[in-house]
mmCIF file of C-alpha atoms in Angstrom:
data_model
loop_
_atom_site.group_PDB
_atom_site.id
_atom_site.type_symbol
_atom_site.label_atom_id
_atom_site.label_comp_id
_atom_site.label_asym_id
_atom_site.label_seq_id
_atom_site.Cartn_x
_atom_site.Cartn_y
_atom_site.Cartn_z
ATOM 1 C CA UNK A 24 15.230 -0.180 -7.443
ATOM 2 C CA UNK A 25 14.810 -2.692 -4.665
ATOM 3 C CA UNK A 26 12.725 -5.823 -5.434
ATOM 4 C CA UNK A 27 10.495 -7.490 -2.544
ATOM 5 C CA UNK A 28 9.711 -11.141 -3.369
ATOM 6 C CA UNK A 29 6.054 -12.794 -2.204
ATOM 7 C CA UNK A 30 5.395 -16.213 -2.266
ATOM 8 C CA UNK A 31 3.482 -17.668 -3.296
ATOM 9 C CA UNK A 32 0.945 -15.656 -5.540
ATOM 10 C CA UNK A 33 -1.892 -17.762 -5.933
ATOM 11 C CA UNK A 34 -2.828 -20.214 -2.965
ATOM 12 C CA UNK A 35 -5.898 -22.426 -2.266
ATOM 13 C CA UNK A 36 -6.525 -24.007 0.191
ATOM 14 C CA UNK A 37 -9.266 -25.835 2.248
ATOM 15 C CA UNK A 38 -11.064 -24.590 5.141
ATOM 16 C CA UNK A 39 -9.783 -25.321 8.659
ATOM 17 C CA UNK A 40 -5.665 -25.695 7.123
ATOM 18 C CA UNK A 41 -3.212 -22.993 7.423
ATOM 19 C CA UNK A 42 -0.806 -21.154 5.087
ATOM 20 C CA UNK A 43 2.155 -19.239 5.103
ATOM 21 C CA UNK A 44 2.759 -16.535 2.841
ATOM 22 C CA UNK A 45 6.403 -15.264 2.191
ATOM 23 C CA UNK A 46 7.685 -11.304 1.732
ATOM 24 C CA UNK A 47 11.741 -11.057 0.999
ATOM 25 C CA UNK A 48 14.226 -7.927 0.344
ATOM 26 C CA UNK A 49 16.237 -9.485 -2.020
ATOM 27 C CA UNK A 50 18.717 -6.845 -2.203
ATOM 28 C CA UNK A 51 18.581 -4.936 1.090
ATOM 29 C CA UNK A 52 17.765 -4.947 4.913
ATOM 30 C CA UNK A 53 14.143 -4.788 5.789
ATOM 31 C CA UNK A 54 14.015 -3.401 9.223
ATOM 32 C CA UNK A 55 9.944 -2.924 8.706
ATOM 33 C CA UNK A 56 7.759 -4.965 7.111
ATOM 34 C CA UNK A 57 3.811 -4.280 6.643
ATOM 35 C CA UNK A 58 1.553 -6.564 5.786
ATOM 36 C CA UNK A 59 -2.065 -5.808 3.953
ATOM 37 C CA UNK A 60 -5.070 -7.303 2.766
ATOM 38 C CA UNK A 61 -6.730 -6.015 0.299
ATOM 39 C CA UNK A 62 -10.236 -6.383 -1.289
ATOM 40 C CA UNK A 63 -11.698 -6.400 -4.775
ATOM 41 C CA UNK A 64 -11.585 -2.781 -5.724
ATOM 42 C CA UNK A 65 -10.801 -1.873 -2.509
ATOM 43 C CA UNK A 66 -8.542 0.033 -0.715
ATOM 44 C CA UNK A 67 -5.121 -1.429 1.486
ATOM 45 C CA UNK A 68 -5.957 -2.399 4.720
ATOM 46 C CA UNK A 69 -2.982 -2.356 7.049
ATOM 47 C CA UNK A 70 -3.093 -5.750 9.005
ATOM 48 C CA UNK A 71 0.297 -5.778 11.169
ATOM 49 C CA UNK A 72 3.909 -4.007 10.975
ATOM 50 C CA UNK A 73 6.592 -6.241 11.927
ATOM 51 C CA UNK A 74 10.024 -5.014 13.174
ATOM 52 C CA UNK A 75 12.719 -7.828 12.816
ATOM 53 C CA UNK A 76 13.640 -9.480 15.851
ATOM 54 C CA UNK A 77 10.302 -8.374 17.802
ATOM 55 C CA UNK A 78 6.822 -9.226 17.965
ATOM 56 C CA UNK A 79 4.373 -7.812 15.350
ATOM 57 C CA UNK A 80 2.420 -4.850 16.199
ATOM 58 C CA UNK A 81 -1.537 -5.239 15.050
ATOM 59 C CA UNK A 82 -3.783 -3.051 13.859
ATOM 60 C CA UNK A 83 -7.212 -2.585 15.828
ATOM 61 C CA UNK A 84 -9.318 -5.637 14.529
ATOM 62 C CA UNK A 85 -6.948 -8.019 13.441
ATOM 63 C CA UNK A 86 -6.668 -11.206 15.441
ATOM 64 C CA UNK A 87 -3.237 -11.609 16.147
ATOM 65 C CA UNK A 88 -3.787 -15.730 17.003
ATOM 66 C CA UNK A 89 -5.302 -16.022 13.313
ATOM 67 C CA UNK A 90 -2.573 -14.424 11.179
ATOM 68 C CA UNK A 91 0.468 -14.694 12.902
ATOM 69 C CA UNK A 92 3.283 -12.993 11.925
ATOM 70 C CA UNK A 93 6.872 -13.453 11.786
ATOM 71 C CA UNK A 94 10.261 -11.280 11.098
ATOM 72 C CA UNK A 95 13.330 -13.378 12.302
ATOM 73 C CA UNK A 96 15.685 -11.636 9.943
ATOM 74 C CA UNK A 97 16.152 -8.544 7.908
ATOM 75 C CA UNK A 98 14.960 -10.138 4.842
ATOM 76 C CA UNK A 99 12.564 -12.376 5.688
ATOM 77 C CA UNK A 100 8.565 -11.718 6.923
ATOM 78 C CA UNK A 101 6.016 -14.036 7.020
ATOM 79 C CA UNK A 102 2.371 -13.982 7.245
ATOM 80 C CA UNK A 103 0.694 -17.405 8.411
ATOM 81 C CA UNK A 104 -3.324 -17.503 8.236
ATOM 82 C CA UNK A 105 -4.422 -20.503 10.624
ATOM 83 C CA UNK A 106 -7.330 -22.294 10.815
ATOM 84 C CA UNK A 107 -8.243 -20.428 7.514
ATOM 85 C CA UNK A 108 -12.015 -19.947 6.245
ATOM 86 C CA UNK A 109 -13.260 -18.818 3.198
ATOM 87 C CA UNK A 110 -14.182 -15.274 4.305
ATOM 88 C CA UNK A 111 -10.147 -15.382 4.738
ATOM 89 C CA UNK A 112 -10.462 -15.213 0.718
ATOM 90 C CA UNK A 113 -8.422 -12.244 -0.266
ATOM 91 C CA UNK A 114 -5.439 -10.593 -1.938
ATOM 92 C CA UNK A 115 -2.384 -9.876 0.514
ATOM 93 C CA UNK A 116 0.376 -7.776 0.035
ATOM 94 C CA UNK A 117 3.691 -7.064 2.182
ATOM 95 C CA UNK A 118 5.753 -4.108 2.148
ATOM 96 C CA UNK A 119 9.249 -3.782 2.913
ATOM 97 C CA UNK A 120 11.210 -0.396 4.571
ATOM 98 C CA UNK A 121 15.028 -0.041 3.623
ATOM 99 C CA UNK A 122 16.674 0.034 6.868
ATOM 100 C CA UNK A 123 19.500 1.775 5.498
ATOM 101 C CA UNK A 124 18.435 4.508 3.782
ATOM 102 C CA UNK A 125 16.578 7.304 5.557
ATOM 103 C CA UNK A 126 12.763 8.837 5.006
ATOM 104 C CA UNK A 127 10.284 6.503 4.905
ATOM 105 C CA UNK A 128 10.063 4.507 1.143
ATOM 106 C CA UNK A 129 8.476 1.713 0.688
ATOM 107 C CA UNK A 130 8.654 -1.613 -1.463
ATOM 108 C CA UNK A 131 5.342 -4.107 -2.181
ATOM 109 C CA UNK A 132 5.953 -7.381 -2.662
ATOM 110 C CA UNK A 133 3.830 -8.632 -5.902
ATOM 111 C CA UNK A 134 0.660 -9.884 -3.477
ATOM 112 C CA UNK A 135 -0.509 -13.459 -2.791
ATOM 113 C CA UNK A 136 -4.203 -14.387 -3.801
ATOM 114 C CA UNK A 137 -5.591 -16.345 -0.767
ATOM 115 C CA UNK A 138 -8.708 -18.422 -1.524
ATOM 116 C CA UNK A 139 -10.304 -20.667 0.644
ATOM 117 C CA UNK A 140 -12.672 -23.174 -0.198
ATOM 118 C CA UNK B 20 -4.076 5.869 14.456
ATOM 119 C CA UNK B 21 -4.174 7.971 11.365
ATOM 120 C CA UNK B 22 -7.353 8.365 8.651
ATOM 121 C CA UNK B 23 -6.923 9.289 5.310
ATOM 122 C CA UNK B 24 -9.730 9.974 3.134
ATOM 123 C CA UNK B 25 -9.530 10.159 -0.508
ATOM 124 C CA UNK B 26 -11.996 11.654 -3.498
ATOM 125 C CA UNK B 27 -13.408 10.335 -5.672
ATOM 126 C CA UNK B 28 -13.857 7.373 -5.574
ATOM 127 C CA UNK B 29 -14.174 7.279 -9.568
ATOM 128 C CA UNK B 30 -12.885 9.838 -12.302
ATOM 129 C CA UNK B 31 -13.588 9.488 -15.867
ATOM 130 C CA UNK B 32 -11.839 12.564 -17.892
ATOM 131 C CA UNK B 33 -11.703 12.714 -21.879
ATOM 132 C CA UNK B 34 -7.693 11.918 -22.801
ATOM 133 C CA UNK B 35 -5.695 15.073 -22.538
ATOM 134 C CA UNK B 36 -7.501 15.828 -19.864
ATOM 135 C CA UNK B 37 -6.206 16.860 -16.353
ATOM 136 C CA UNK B 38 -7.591 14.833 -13.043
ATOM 137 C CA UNK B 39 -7.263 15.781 -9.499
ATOM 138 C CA UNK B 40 -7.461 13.533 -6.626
ATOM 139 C CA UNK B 41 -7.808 14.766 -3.449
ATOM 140 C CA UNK B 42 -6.846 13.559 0.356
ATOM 141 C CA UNK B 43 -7.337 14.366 3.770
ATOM 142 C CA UNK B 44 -5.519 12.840 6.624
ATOM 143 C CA UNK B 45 -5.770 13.243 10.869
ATOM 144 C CA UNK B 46 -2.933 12.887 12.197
ATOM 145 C CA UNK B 47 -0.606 16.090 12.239
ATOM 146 C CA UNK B 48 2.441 14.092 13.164
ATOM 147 C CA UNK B 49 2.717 12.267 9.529
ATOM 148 C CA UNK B 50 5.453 13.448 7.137
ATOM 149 C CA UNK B 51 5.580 11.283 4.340
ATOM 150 C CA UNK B 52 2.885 11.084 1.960
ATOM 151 C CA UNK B 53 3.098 9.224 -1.171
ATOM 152 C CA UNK B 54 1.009 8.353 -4.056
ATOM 153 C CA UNK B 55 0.687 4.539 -5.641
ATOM 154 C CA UNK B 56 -1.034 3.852 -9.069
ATOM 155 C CA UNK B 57 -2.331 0.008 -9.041
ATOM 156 C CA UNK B 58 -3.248 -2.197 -11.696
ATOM 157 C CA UNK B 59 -5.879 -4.695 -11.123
ATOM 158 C CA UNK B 60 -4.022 -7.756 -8.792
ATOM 159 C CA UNK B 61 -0.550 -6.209 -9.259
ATOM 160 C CA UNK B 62 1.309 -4.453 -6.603
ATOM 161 C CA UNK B 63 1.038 -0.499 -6.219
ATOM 162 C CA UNK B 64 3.593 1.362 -7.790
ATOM 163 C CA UNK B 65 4.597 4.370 -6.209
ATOM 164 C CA UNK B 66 4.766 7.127 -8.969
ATOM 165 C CA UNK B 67 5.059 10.662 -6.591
ATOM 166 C CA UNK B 68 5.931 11.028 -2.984
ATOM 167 C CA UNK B 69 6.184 14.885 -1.026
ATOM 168 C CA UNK B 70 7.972 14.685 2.537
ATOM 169 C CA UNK B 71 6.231 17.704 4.956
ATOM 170 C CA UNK B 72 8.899 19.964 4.310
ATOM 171 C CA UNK B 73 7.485 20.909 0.725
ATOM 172 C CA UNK B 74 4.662 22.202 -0.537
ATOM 173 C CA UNK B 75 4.991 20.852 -4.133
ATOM 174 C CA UNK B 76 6.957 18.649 -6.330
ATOM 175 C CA UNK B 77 6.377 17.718 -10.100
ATOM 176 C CA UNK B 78 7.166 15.119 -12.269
ATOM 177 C CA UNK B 79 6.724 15.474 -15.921
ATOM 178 C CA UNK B 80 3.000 14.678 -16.703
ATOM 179 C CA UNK B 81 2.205 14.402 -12.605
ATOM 180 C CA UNK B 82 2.281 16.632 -9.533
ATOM 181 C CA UNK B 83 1.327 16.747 -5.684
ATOM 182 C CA UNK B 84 0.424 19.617 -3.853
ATOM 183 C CA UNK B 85 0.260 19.778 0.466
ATOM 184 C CA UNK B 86 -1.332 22.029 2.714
ATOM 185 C CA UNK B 87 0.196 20.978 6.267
ATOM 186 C CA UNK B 88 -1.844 23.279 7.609
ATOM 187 C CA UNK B 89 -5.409 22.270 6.168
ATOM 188 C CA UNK B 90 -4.156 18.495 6.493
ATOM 189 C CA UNK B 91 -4.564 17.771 2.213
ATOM 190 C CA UNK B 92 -2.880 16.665 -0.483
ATOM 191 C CA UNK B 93 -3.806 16.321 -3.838
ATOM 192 C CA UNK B 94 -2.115 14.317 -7.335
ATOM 193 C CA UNK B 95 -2.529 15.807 -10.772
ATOM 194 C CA UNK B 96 -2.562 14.657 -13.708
ATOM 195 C CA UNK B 97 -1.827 16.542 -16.670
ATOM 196 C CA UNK B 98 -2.466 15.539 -20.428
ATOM 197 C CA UNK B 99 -3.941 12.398 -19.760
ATOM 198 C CA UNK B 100 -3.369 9.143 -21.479
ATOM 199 C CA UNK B 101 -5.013 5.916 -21.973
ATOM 200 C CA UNK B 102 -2.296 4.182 -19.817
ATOM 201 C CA UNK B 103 -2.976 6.346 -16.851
ATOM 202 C CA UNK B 104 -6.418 4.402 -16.435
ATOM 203 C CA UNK B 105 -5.521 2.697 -12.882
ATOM 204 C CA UNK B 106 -6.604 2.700 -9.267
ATOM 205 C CA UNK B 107 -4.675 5.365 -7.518
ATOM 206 C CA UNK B 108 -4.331 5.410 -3.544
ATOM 207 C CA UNK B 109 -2.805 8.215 -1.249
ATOM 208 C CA UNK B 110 -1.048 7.464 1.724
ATOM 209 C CA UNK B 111 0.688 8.966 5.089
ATOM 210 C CA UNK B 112 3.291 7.832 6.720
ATOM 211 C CA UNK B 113 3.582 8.422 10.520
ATOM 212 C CA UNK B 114 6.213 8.825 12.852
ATOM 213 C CA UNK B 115 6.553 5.216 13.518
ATOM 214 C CA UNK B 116 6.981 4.747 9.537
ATOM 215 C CA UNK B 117 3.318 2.925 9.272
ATOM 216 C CA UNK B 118 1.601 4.006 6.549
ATOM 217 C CA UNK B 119 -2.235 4.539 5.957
ATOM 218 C CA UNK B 120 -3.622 3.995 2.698
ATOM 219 C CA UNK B 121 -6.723 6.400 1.108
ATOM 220 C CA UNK B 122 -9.962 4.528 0.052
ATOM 221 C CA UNK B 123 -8.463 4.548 -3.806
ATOM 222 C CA UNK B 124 -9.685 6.556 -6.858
ATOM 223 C CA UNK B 125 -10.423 4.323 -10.058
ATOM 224 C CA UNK B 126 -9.112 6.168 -12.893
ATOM 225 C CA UNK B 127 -10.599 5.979 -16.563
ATOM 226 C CA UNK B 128 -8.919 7.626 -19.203
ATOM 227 C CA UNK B 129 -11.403 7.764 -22.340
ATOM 228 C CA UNK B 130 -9.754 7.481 -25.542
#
């Protein structure tokens, strides 16, 4: 089936720097991408969808100026947290739509564990 | 945008077992509504998806059932097994293909 890449897994990182996370179709076109954050034990929380080539569409909530959000190609998504703090701690996951195939199925990349400290 | 809720929360069944989780979503225009299983820090794994054009679909040891009308949809579980223990979300998928994830049922499976 088709593989979406996220890098890195585990990051840390002190309080006040920034860091980019990574989502990649390696073997097709992502049109979409999603990105989450997730919890402990806790449910998927739908941060942003990104379309390639546009700007990233926010859910209610989430500051756009403190996880910005890039798609400048159709395999490519990333997810940059800036000025980070440690309630920023958390597990992140992307998702990836097959442009080419039609319905709506969807890939997760493996998740990056964010902690700040 | 949409809400989905999901129950329970937690299930504990006796292996061999069936469970039943249940969902509830708001928004009439979403047609797409698949089912994840997630291990602890690993990515969900989709495992069942129904489009709105079906009322049921099976797959071996797991099904999913929708009532467009009543806005539900519900995964079984049939003959339970160890390896089923997992958190398993619900999601639905709207028109614009963004998808909204159920609180998440922790799954035990009691040997």
């Amino acid at each position: 089936g088709a593989v979406v890449s996220q890098h890195p897994s585990r990051v840390i990182c002190k309080s006040g720097t920034s860091v980019k996370i990574e989502c990649r179709s390696l073997d097709f076109q992502a049109t979409t991408m999603f990105w989450y954050r997730q919890f402990p034990k806790k449910s998927l929380m739908l941060m942003a969808t990104s379309n390639e080539g546009s700007k990233a569409t926010y859910e209610q909530g989430v500051e756009k100026d403190k996880f910005l959000i890039n798609h400048a190609s159709l395999t490519l998504s990333t997810l940059t947290v800036t000025s980070a703090h440690p309630e920023d701690s958390s597990f992140y996951i992307c998702s990836a739509r097959d442009g080419t195939l039609s319905g709506n199925t969807i890939y997760f990349g493996e998740g990056s564990w964010l902690t700040v400290v | 945008g949409e809400n989905v809720e999901q129950h329970p929360s937690t299930l504990s069944v006796q292996e061999g077992d069936s469970a039943v989780i249940k969902c509830t979503y708001s928004d009439s225009a979403s047609n797409y509504f698949p089912w994840y299983k997630q291990e602890l820090g690993k990515r969900p794994q989709l495992i069942i998806d129904i489009r709105s054009n079906v009322g049921e679909k099976k797959d071996q040891r797991i099904a999913v059932t929708l009532n467009k009308t009543a806005k539900h949809f519900s995964l079984h579980i049939t003959e339970t097994q160890p390896e089923d223990s997992a958190v398993y979300f619900c999601a639905a998928s709207t028109a614009g293909n963004q998808f909204y994830f159920g609180t998440g049922t922790s799954l035990t499976v009691i040997p």
